[in-house]
Amino acid sequence: VEAYEEMTPEQLEAMSGGELLRQEAGNFMQVKNTRKSSQRLKECLMEMNLAVPLVLLMAQQGSCVVYQETEKDHLKLVGKLFDQCHDTLVQFASFLATNLSQDDYAKSMPPLPQLLSEFYVNPDIAFCLARPMFNHQISTQFEEIRKADKHWKGKTTQEKQLKHAEA
């Protein structure tokens, strides 16, 4: 977990981009090689079937902090706790989306309606967790369209983009 303080506007803008942009422009700290440890953590979470329960508990904890802690605690403390819960959730969800294959992620994560109705996850968090599944569905449908089209190599970029939009 890296906490960034006193970021320039350019660094802040870079951190709001995708993974590659964050690595290229936003990584002003020393880069650490975490590939092996990330792989071990992923394997352990998947073997023990802990990845989904942990992410769901993190998603639910944000609401608990706001609705159960506000009556007796200071508002500033509740806000800080909520921010920490949300940051941890986003980091863990990013870890899962990055380190699990699209198939494994789609198979292990509950579908969006179930996240909302059975697990009582807030809609913004549910869509954050479901986004990799949507990307997987789009990629799968696009590959099916591409493989079914015998004249795919002769298509223009615009025609290929239209097919991707159809998927």
PDB file of C-alpha atoms in Angstrom:
ATOM      1  CA  VAL A   1       0.000   0.000   0.000  1.00  0.00           C
ATOM      2  CA  GLU A   2       1.467   3.281  -1.067  1.00  0.00           C
ATOM      3  CA  ALA A   3       0.144   6.563   0.238  1.00  0.00           C
ATOM      4  CA  TYR A   4       0.873   9.546  -1.951  1.00  0.00           C
ATOM      5  CA  GLU A   5       1.012  12.986  -0.434  1.00  0.00           C
ATOM      6  CA  GLU A   6       1.794  16.312  -2.090  1.00  0.00           C
ATOM      7  CA  MET A   7       1.231  15.118  -5.630  1.00  0.00           C
ATOM      8  CA  THR A   8       1.524  17.549  -8.500  1.00  0.00           C
ATOM      9  CA  PRO A   9      -1.585  18.102 -10.655  1.00  0.00           C
ATOM     10  CA  GLU A  10       0.048  16.077 -13.454  1.00  0.00           C
ATOM     11  CA  GLN A  11       0.747  13.152 -11.121  1.00  0.00           C
ATOM     12  CA  LEU A  12      -2.786  13.298  -9.770  1.00  0.00           C
ATOM     13  CA  GLU A  13      -4.189  13.250 -13.296  1.00  0.00           C
ATOM     14  CA  ALA A  14      -1.954  10.295 -14.203  1.00  0.00           C
ATOM     15  CA  MET A  15      -3.171   8.330 -11.158  1.00  0.00           C
ATOM     16  CA  SER A  16      -6.756   8.610 -12.415  1.00  0.00           C
ATOM     17  CA  GLY A  17      -5.875   6.768 -15.627  1.00  0.00           C
ATOM     18  CA  GLY A  18      -5.476   3.109 -16.385  1.00  0.00           C
ATOM     19  CA  GLU A  19      -2.885   0.697 -15.050  1.00  0.00           C
ATOM     20  CA  LEU A  20      -0.289   1.455 -17.735  1.00  0.00           C
ATOM     21  CA  LEU A  21      -0.591   5.227 -17.316  1.00  0.00           C
ATOM     22  CA  ARG A  22      -0.219   4.901 -13.558  1.00  0.00           C
ATOM     23  CA  GLN A  23       2.889   2.772 -14.046  1.00  0.00           C
ATOM     24  CA  GLU A  24       4.448   5.099 -16.601  1.00  0.00           C
ATOM     25  CA  ALA A  25       3.540   8.572 -15.375  1.00  0.00           C
ATOM     26  CA  GLY A  26       2.330   8.221 -11.836  1.00  0.00           C
ATOM     27  CA  ASN A  27       4.959   5.945 -10.407  1.00  0.00           C
ATOM     28  CA  PHE A  28       7.383   8.410  -8.891  1.00  0.00           C
ATOM     29  CA  MET A  29       8.288   6.085  -6.052  1.00  0.00           C
ATOM     30  CA  GLN A  30      10.777   3.259  -6.416  1.00  0.00           C
ATOM     31  CA  VAL A  31       9.253   0.398  -8.376  1.00  0.00           C
ATOM     32  CA  LYS A  32       9.166  -2.866  -6.457  1.00  0.00           C
ATOM     33  CA  ASN A  33       8.978  -6.285  -8.023  1.00  0.00           C
ATOM     34  CA  THR A  34       5.901  -7.884  -6.484  1.00  0.00           C
ATOM     35  CA  ARG A  35       5.147 -10.481  -9.131  1.00  0.00           C
ATOM     36  CA  LYS A  36       6.081 -13.555  -7.055  1.00  0.00           C
ATOM     37  CA  SER A  37       4.402 -12.398  -3.863  1.00  0.00           C
ATOM     38  CA  SER A  38       1.267 -11.370  -5.781  1.00  0.00           C
ATOM     39  CA  GLN A  39       1.139 -14.776  -7.411  1.00  0.00           C
ATOM     40  CA  ARG A  40       1.494 -16.522  -4.036  1.00  0.00           C
ATOM     41  CA  LEU A  41      -1.214 -14.376  -2.480  1.00  0.00           C
ATOM     42  CA  LYS A  42      -3.553 -15.070  -5.402  1.00  0.00           C
ATOM     43  CA  GLU A  43      -2.946 -18.824  -5.180  1.00  0.00           C
ATOM     44  CA  CYS A  44      -3.566 -18.853  -1.436  1.00  0.00           C
ATOM     45  CA  LEU A  45      -6.766 -16.813  -1.727  1.00  0.00           C
ATOM     46  CA  MET A  46      -8.111 -19.033  -4.487  1.00  0.00           C
ATOM     47  CA  GLU A  47      -7.158 -22.336  -2.801  1.00  0.00           C
ATOM     48  CA  MET A  48      -8.832 -21.329   0.443  1.00  0.00           C
ATOM     49  CA  ASN A  49     -11.818 -19.751  -1.389  1.00  0.00           C
ATOM     50  CA  LEU A  50     -11.243 -16.458   0.406  1.00  0.00           C
ATOM     51  CA  ALA A  51     -11.022 -13.959  -2.463  1.00  0.00           C
ATOM     52  CA  VAL A  52     -14.749 -13.406  -3.007  1.00  0.00           C
ATOM     53  CA  PRO A  53     -15.782 -13.459   0.670  1.00  0.00           C
ATOM     54  CA  LEU A  54     -13.048 -10.937   1.494  1.00  0.00           C
ATOM     55  CA  VAL A  55     -13.991  -8.551  -1.281  1.00  0.00           C
ATOM     56  CA  LEU A  56     -17.680  -8.806  -0.343  1.00  0.00           C
ATOM     57  CA  LEU A  57     -16.922  -8.137   3.326  1.00  0.00           C
ATOM     58  CA  MET A  58     -14.842  -5.127   2.355  1.00  0.00           C
ATOM     59  CA  ALA A  59     -17.675  -3.857   0.167  1.00  0.00           C
ATOM     60  CA  GLN A  60     -20.180  -4.221   2.993  1.00  0.00           C
ATOM     61  CA  GLN A  61     -17.877  -2.746   5.630  1.00  0.00           C
ATOM     62  CA  GLY A  62     -17.998   0.736   4.087  1.00  0.00           C
ATOM     63  CA  SER A  63     -21.735   0.933   4.693  1.00  0.00           C
ATOM     64  CA  CYS A  64     -21.361  -0.467   8.198  1.00  0.00           C
ATOM     65  CA  VAL A  65     -18.837   2.211   9.079  1.00  0.00           C
ATOM     66  CA  VAL A  66     -21.149   4.974   7.920  1.00  0.00           C
ATOM     67  CA  TYR A  67     -24.434   3.713   9.334  1.00  0.00           C
ATOM     68  CA  GLN A  68     -23.331   1.976  12.531  1.00  0.00           C
ATOM     69  CA  GLU A  69     -20.474   4.161  13.712  1.00  0.00           C
ATOM     70  CA  THR A  70     -21.827   7.678  13.135  1.00  0.00           C
ATOM     71  CA  GLU A  71     -24.036   7.880  16.215  1.00  0.00           C
ATOM     72  CA  LYS A  72     -21.270   7.482  18.752  1.00  0.00           C
ATOM     73  CA  ASP A  73     -18.116   8.607  16.930  1.00  0.00           C
ATOM     74  CA  HIS A  74     -16.833  11.860  15.561  1.00  0.00           C
ATOM     75  CA  LEU A  75     -17.708  12.578  11.963  1.00  0.00           C
ATOM     76  CA  LYS A  76     -14.075  13.108  11.005  1.00  0.00           C
ATOM     77  CA  LEU A  77     -13.148   9.652  12.301  1.00  0.00           C
ATOM     78  CA  VAL A  78     -16.047   8.043  10.448  1.00  0.00           C
ATOM     79  CA  GLY A  79     -14.988   9.775   7.238  1.00  0.00           C
ATOM     80  CA  LYS A  80     -11.406   8.583   7.653  1.00  0.00           C
ATOM     81  CA  LEU A  81     -12.546   5.009   8.356  1.00  0.00           C
ATOM     82  CA  PHE A  82     -14.820   5.040   5.308  1.00  0.00           C
ATOM     83  CA  ASP A  83     -12.000   6.347   3.099  1.00  0.00           C
ATOM     84  CA  GLN A  84      -9.645   3.646   4.373  1.00  0.00           C
ATOM     85  CA  CYS A  85     -12.259   0.921   3.773  1.00  0.00           C
ATOM     86  CA  HIS A  86     -12.908   2.205   0.267  1.00  0.00           C
ATOM     87  CA  ASP A  87      -9.188   2.496  -0.582  1.00  0.00           C
ATOM     88  CA  THR A  88      -8.563  -1.043   0.655  1.00  0.00           C
ATOM     89  CA  LEU A  89     -11.514  -2.364  -1.324  1.00  0.00           C
ATOM     90  CA  VAL A  90     -10.398  -0.650  -4.529  1.00  0.00           C
ATOM     91  CA  GLN A  91      -6.861  -1.933  -4.078  1.00  0.00           C
ATOM     92  CA  PHE A  92      -8.049  -5.498  -3.433  1.00  0.00           C
ATOM     93  CA  ALA A  93     -10.517  -5.414  -6.341  1.00  0.00           C
ATOM     94  CA  SER A  94      -7.732  -4.152  -8.612  1.00  0.00           C
ATOM     95  CA  PHE A  95      -5.472  -6.920  -7.335  1.00  0.00           C
ATOM     96  CA  LEU A  96      -8.078  -9.559  -8.175  1.00  0.00           C
ATOM     97  CA  ALA A  97      -8.858  -8.093 -11.588  1.00  0.00           C
ATOM     98  CA  THR A  98      -5.160  -7.856 -12.438  1.00  0.00           C
ATOM     99  CA  ASN A  99      -3.942 -11.191 -11.079  1.00  0.00           C
ATOM    100  CA  LEU A 100      -6.842 -13.502 -11.896  1.00  0.00           C
ATOM    101  CA  SER A 101      -7.531 -14.540 -15.452  1.00  0.00           C
ATOM    102  CA  GLN A 102     -10.726 -13.136 -16.916  1.00  0.00           C
ATOM    103  CA  ASP A 103     -12.273 -16.603 -16.844  1.00  0.00           C
ATOM    104  CA  ASP A 104     -11.380 -17.202 -13.193  1.00  0.00           C
ATOM    105  CA  TYR A 105     -12.638 -13.766 -12.193  1.00  0.00           C
ATOM    106  CA  ALA A 106     -15.930 -14.216 -14.047  1.00  0.00           C
ATOM    107  CA  LYS A 107     -16.440 -17.706 -12.574  1.00  0.00           C
ATOM    108  CA  SER A 108     -15.684 -16.737  -8.985  1.00  0.00           C
ATOM    109  CA  MET A 109     -17.413 -13.344  -8.674  1.00  0.00           C
ATOM    110  CA  PRO A 110     -21.197 -13.324  -8.209  1.00  0.00           C
ATOM    111  CA  PRO A 111     -23.169 -11.657 -11.029  1.00  0.00           C
ATOM    112  CA  LEU A 112     -24.242  -8.020 -10.686  1.00  0.00           C
ATOM    113  CA  PRO A 113     -27.881  -8.662  -9.664  1.00  0.00           C
ATOM    114  CA  GLN A 114     -26.725 -11.016  -6.928  1.00  0.00           C
ATOM    115  CA  LEU A 115     -24.150  -8.489  -5.672  1.00  0.00           C
ATOM    116  CA  LEU A 116     -26.913  -5.920  -5.335  1.00  0.00           C
ATOM    117  CA  SER A 117     -29.771  -8.023  -3.968  1.00  0.00           C
ATOM    118  CA  GLU A 118     -28.226 -10.847  -1.939  1.00  0.00           C
ATOM    119  CA  PHE A 119     -24.989  -9.269  -0.727  1.00  0.00           C
ATOM    120  CA  TYR A 120     -26.313  -5.707  -0.334  1.00  0.00           C
ATOM    121  CA  VAL A 121     -23.316  -4.144  -2.046  1.00  0.00           C
ATOM    122  CA  ASN A 122     -23.763  -0.486  -2.992  1.00  0.00           C
ATOM    123  CA  PRO A 123     -24.333  -0.001  -6.740  1.00  0.00           C
ATOM    124  CA  ASP A 124     -21.075   1.885  -7.343  1.00  0.00           C
ATOM    125  CA  ILE A 125     -19.041  -0.871  -5.694  1.00  0.00           C
ATOM    126  CA  ALA A 126     -21.056  -3.609  -7.420  1.00  0.00           C
ATOM    127  CA  PHE A 127     -20.348  -2.092 -10.835  1.00  0.00           C
ATOM    128  CA  CYS A 128     -16.658  -1.718  -9.935  1.00  0.00           C
ATOM    129  CA  LEU A 129     -16.542  -5.434  -9.095  1.00  0.00           C
ATOM    130  CA  ALA A 130     -18.600  -6.420 -12.161  1.00  0.00           C
ATOM    131  CA  ARG A 131     -16.643  -4.347 -14.693  1.00  0.00           C
ATOM    132  CA  PRO A 132     -14.021  -7.064 -15.378  1.00  0.00           C
ATOM    133  CA  MET A 133     -16.870  -9.535 -15.973  1.00  0.00           C
ATOM    134  CA  PHE A 134     -18.449  -7.150 -18.487  1.00  0.00           C
ATOM    135  CA  ASN A 135     -15.092  -6.777 -20.245  1.00  0.00           C
ATOM    136  CA  HIS A 136     -14.798 -10.566 -20.381  1.00  0.00           C
ATOM    137  CA  GLN A 137     -18.262 -10.954 -21.925  1.00  0.00           C
ATOM    138  CA  ILE A 138     -17.515  -8.289 -24.529  1.00  0.00           C
ATOM    139  CA  SER A 139     -14.133  -9.839 -25.382  1.00  0.00           C
ATOM    140  CA  THR A 140     -15.654 -13.304 -25.696  1.00  0.00           C
ATOM    141  CA  GLN A 141     -18.467 -12.136 -27.973  1.00  0.00           C
ATOM    142  CA  PHE A 142     -16.045 -10.083 -30.070  1.00  0.00           C
ATOM    143  CA  GLU A 143     -13.764 -13.112 -30.527  1.00  0.00           C
ATOM    144  CA  GLU A 144     -16.748 -15.211 -31.634  1.00  0.00           C
ATOM    145  CA  ILE A 145     -17.732 -12.548 -34.172  1.00  0.00           C
ATOM    146  CA  ARG A 146     -14.142 -12.272 -35.398  1.00  0.00           C
ATOM    147  CA  LYS A 147     -13.719 -16.045 -35.772  1.00  0.00           C
ATOM    148  CA  ALA A 148     -17.054 -16.425 -37.561  1.00  0.00           C
ATOM    149  CA  ASP A 149     -16.215 -13.741 -40.144  1.00  0.00           C
ATOM    150  CA  LYS A 150     -14.188 -15.298 -42.967  1.00  0.00           C
ATOM    151  CA  HIS A 151     -13.284 -11.887 -44.402  1.00  0.00           C
ATOM    152  CA  TRP A 152     -12.037 -10.397 -41.128  1.00  0.00           C
ATOM    153  CA  LYS A 153      -8.525  -9.551 -42.348  1.00  0.00           C
ATOM    154  CA  GLY A 154      -9.923  -7.542 -45.257  1.00  0.00           C
ATOM    155  CA  LYS A 155     -12.089  -5.315 -43.048  1.00  0.00           C
ATOM    156  CA  THR A 156     -11.146  -1.744 -42.313  1.00  0.00           C
ATOM    157  CA  THR A 157     -10.403  -0.516 -38.810  1.00  0.00           C
ATOM    158  CA  GLN A 158     -13.746   1.279 -38.714  1.00  0.00           C
ATOM    159  CA  GLU A 159     -15.624  -1.908 -39.635  1.00  0.00           C
ATOM    160  CA  LYS A 160     -13.752  -3.813 -36.925  1.00  0.00           C
ATOM    161  CA  GLN A 161     -14.628  -1.120 -34.392  1.00  0.00           C
ATOM    162  CA  LEU A 162     -18.309  -1.372 -35.358  1.00  0.00           C
ATOM    163  CA  LYS A 163     -18.175  -5.119 -34.794  1.00  0.00           C
ATOM    164  CA  HIS A 164     -16.595  -4.527 -31.380  1.00  0.00           C
ATOM    165  CA  ALA A 165     -19.382  -2.094 -30.514  1.00  0.00           C
ATOM    166  CA  GLU A 166     -21.932  -4.738 -31.539  1.00  0.00           C
ATOM    167  CA  ALA A 167     -20.347  -7.220 -29.118  1.00  0.00           C
TER     168      ALA A 167
END
